[in-house]
Coordinates of C-alpha atoms and ligand atoms in Angstrom, one line a residue:
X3 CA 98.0 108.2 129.0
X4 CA 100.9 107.9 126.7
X5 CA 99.6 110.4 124.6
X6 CA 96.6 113.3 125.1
X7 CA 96.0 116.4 123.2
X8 CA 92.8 118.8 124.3
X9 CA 91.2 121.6 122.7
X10 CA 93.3 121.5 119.6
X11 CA 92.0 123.5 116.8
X12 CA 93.6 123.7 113.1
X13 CA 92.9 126.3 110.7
X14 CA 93.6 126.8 106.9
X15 CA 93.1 129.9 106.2
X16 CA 89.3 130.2 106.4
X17 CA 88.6 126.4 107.2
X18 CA 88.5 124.5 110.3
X19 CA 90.2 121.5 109.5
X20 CA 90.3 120.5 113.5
X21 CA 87.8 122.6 116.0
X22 CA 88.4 121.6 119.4
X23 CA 89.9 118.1 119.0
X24 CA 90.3 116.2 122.0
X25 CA 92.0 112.9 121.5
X26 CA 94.3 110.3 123.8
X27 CA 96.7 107.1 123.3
X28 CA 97.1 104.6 126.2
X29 CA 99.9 102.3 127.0
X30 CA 100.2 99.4 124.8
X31 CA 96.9 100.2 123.0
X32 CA 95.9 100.3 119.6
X33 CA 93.6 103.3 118.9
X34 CA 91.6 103.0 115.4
X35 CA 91.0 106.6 114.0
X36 CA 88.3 106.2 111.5
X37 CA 86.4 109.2 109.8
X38 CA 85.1 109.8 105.8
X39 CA 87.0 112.1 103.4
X40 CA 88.1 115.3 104.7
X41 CA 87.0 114.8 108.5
X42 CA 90.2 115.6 109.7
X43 CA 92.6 112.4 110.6
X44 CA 95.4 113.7 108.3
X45 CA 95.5 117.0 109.7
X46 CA 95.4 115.2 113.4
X47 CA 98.3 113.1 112.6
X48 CA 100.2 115.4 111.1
X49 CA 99.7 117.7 114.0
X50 CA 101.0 115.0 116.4
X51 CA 104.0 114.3 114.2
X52 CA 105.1 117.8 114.5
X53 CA 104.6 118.3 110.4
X54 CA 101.7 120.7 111.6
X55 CA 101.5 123.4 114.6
X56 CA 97.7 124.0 115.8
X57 CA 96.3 127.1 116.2
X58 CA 94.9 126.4 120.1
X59 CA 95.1 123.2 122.5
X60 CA 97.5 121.4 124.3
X61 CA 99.2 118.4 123.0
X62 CA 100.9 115.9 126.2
X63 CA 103.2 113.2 125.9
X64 CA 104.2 111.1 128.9
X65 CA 102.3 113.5 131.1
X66 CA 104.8 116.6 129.8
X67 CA 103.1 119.4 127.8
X68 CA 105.2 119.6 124.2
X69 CA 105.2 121.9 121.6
X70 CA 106.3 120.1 118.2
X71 CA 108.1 122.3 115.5
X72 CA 109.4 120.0 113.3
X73 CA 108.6 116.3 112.6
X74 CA 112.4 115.7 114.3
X75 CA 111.0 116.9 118.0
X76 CA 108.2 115.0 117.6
X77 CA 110.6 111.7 117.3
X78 CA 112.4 112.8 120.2
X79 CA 109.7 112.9 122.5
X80 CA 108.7 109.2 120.9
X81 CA 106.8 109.4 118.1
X82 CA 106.8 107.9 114.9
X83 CA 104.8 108.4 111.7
X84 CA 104.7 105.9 109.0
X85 CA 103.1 107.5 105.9
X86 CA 101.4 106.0 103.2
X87 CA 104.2 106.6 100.9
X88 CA 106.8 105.4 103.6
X89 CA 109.4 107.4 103.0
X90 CA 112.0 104.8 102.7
X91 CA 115.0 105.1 100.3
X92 CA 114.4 102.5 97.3
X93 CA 117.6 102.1 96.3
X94 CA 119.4 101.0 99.4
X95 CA 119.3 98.4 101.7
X96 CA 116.9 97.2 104.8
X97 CA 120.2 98.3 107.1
X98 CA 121.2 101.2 105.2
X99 CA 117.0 102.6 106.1
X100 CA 116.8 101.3 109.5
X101 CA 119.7 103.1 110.4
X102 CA 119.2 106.4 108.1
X103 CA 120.7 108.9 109.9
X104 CA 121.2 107.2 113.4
X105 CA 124.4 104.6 112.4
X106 CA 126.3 103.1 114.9
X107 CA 129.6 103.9 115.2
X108 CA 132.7 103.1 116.8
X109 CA 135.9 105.1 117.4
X110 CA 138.8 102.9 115.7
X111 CA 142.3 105.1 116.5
X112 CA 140.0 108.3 117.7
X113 CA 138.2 108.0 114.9
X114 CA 134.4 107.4 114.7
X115 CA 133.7 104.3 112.0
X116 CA 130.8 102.4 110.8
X117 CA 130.1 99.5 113.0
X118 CA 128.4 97.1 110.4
X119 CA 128.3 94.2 111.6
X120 CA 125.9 95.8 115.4
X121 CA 123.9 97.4 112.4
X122 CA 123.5 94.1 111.4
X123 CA 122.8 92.1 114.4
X124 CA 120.5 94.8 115.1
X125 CA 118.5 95.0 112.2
X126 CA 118.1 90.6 112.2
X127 CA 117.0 91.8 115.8
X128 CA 114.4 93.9 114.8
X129 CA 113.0 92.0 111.9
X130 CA 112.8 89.0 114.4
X131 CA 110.6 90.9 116.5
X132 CA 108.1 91.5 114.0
X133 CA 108.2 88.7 112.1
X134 CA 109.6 89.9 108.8
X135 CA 110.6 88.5 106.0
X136 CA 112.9 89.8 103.8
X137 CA 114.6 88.1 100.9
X138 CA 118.2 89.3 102.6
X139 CA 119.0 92.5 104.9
X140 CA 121.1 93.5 101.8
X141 CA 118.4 93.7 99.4
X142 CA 117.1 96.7 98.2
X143 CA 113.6 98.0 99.9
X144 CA 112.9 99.3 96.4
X145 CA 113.0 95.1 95.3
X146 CA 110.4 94.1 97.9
X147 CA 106.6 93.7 98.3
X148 CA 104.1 96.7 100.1
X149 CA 104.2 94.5 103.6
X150 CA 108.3 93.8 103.3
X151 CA 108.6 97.9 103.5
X152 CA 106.3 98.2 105.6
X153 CA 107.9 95.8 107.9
X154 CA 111.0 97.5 107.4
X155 CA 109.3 101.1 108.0
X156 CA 108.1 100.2 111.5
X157 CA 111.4 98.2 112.3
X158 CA 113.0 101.5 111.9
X159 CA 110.0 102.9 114.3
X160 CA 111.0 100.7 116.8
X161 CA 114.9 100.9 116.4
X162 CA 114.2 104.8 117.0
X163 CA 112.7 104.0 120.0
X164 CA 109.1 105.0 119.0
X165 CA 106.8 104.7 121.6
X166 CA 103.7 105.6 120.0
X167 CA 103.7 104.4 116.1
X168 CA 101.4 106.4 113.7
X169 CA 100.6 104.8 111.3
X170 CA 98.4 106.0 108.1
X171 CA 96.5 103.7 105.9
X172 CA 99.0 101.0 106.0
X173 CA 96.9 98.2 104.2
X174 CA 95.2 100.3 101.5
X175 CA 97.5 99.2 98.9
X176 CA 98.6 95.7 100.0
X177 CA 97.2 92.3 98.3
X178 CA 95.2 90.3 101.4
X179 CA 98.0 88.0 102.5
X180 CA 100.0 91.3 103.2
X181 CA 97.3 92.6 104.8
X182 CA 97.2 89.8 107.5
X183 CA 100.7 90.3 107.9
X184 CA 100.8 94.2 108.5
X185 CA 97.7 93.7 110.8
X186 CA 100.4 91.2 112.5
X187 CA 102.9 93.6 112.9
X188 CA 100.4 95.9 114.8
X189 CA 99.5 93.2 117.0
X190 CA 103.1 92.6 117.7
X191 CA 104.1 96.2 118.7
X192 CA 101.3 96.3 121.1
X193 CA 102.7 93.4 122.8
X194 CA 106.1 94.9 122.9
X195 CA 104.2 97.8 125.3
X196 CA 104.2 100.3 122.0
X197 CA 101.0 102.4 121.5
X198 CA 99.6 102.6 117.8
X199 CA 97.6 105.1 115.9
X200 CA 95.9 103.2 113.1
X201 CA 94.4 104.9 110.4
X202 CA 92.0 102.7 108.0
X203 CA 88.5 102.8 105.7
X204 CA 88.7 99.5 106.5
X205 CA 86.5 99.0 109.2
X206 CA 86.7 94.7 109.2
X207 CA 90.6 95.4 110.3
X208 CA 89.7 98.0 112.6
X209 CA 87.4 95.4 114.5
X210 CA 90.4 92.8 114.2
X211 CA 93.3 94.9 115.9
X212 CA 92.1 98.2 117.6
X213 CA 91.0 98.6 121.8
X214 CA 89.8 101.6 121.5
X215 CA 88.3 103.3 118.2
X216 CA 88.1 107.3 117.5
X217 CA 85.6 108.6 115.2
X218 CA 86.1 111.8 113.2
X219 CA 83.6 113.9 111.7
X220 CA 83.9 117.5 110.5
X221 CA 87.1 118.1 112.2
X222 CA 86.2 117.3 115.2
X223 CA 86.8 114.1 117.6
X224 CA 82.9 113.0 118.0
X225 CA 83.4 109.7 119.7
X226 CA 85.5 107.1 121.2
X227 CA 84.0 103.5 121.6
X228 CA 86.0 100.1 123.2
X229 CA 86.6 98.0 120.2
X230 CA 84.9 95.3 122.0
X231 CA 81.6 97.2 123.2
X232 CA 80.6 98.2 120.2
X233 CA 79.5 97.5 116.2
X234 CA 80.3 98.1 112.5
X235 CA 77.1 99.3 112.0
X236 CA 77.2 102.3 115.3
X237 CA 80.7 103.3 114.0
X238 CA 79.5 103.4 110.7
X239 CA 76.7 105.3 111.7
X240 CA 79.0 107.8 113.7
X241 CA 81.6 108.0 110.4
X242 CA 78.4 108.6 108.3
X243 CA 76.2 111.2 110.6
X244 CA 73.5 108.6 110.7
X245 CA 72.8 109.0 114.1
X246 CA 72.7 112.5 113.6
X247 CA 70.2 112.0 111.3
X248 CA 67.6 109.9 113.5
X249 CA 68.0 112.5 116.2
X250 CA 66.6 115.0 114.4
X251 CA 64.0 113.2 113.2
X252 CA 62.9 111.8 117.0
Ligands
ADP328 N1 97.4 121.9 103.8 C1 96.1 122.2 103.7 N2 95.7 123.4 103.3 C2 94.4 123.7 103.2 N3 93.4 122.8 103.5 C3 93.7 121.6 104.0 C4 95.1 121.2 104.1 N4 95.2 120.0 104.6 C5 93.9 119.6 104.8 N5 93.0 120.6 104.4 C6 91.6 120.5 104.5 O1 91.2 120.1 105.8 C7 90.1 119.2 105.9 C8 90.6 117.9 106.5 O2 91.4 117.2 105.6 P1 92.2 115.9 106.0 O3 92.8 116.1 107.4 O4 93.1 115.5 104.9 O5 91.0 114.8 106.1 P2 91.1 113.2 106.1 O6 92.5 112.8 106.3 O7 90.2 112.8 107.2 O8 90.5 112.8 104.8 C9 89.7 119.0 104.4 O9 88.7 119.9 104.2 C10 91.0 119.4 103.6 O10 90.6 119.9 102.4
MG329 MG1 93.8 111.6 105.0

């Protein structure tokens, strides 16, 4: 497993927002976390991205046990988060974000400068890879469509050296062509051998993309189902308790 975390529980003062999660990544597999309103995926990621520290459990990456305190070890060890809101600087470029805080430089008379034009090369690279489309590496993110940023979001994923790529409702605000094209982008980091978290309500793209789906209810990890083995309607039954529901009535 790329990634496994047992037993993890997350409290809020007097809420359980995870109680005993048990939940794993493969290589180059795209795991689906589904769940309704308040069930718990937020707190999960954000516990595997080092933004949270559980209360109890084990968290594993690569077979090594970790212990996340900031969002910055988690990268280290080889994860990366793409949030909803992205995080990526509007008013500078596609280069300037992909290499926030990791340019390349190189010593000129002892001196560490800028190398600009591997950035460069680098970022055509990347966007190559993926398959995205921007109007020029020199534009400003801030200029360009919900599926341009996130293209350039997980670019900077993989030019991080992400191995595992969380990422959190990334179609929920894209028009449908963008919406094919971000599923696209998933389909292409699996192919790379990259592991992806994929958080969505919508369950059509879940079937499209994910091997494996996880289903959260009540803050805890109630079931994990092969993509291909199962239906909409059990995992919709699972997200919704329905199944709980015709067990206590049998
Ligand atoms: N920082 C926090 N402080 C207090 N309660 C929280 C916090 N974050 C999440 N919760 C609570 O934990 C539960 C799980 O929330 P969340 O992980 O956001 O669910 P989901 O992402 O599945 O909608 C909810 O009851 C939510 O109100
Ligand atoms: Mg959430």
């Amino acid at each position: 497993m790329v990634f496994k975390m047992s037993g993890i529980v997350k409290r809020f003062g007097g809420l359980t927002a995870l109680n005993h999660v048990d939940f794993e990544v493969a290589d180059s597999e795209v795991m689906a976390l589904v769940g309704d309103n308040g069930a718990g995926k937020s707190t999960l990621i954000k516990t595997m991205s080092g933004a949270h520290t559980p209360d109890e459990g084990e968290i594993r990456m690569l077979g090594e046990i970790v212990r996340f305190r900031s969002p910055q070890d988690a990268w280290q060890s080889g994860i990366a988060t793409i949030y909803q809101e992205l995080a990526l600087a509007g008013k500078m470029t596609v280069v300037d974000n992909i290499f926030l805080g990791r340019e390349i430089k190189r010593p000129r008379f002892g001196i560490p400068f800028l190398d600009l034009p591997a950035m460069r090369k680098r970022t055509a690279e990347l966007l190559d890879q993926l398959d995205v489309h921007v109007p020029s590496i020199d534009s400003w993110v801030e200029s360009m469509s919900g599926g341009q940023r996130q293209g350039v979001a997980i670019a900077r994923a993989l030019n991080m050296d992400a191995r595992l790529i969380i990422m959190d409702e990334p179609t929920a605000a894209l028009a449908v062509a963008e919406v094919r094209k971000v599923l696209d982008f998933v389909v292409r980091l699996r192919r790379q051998g990259k592991s992806v978290v994929l958080i969505s309500h919508n369950i059509q793209d879940v079937f499209e993309v994910s091997d494996r789906i996880s289903v959260m209810r009540h803050g805890r990890c109630i079931a994990v189902r092969e993509t291909r083995k199962t239906t909409p309607q059990e995992i919709i039954g699972l997200i919704t308790g329905a199944h709980e529901v015709r067990a206590a009535a049998s």
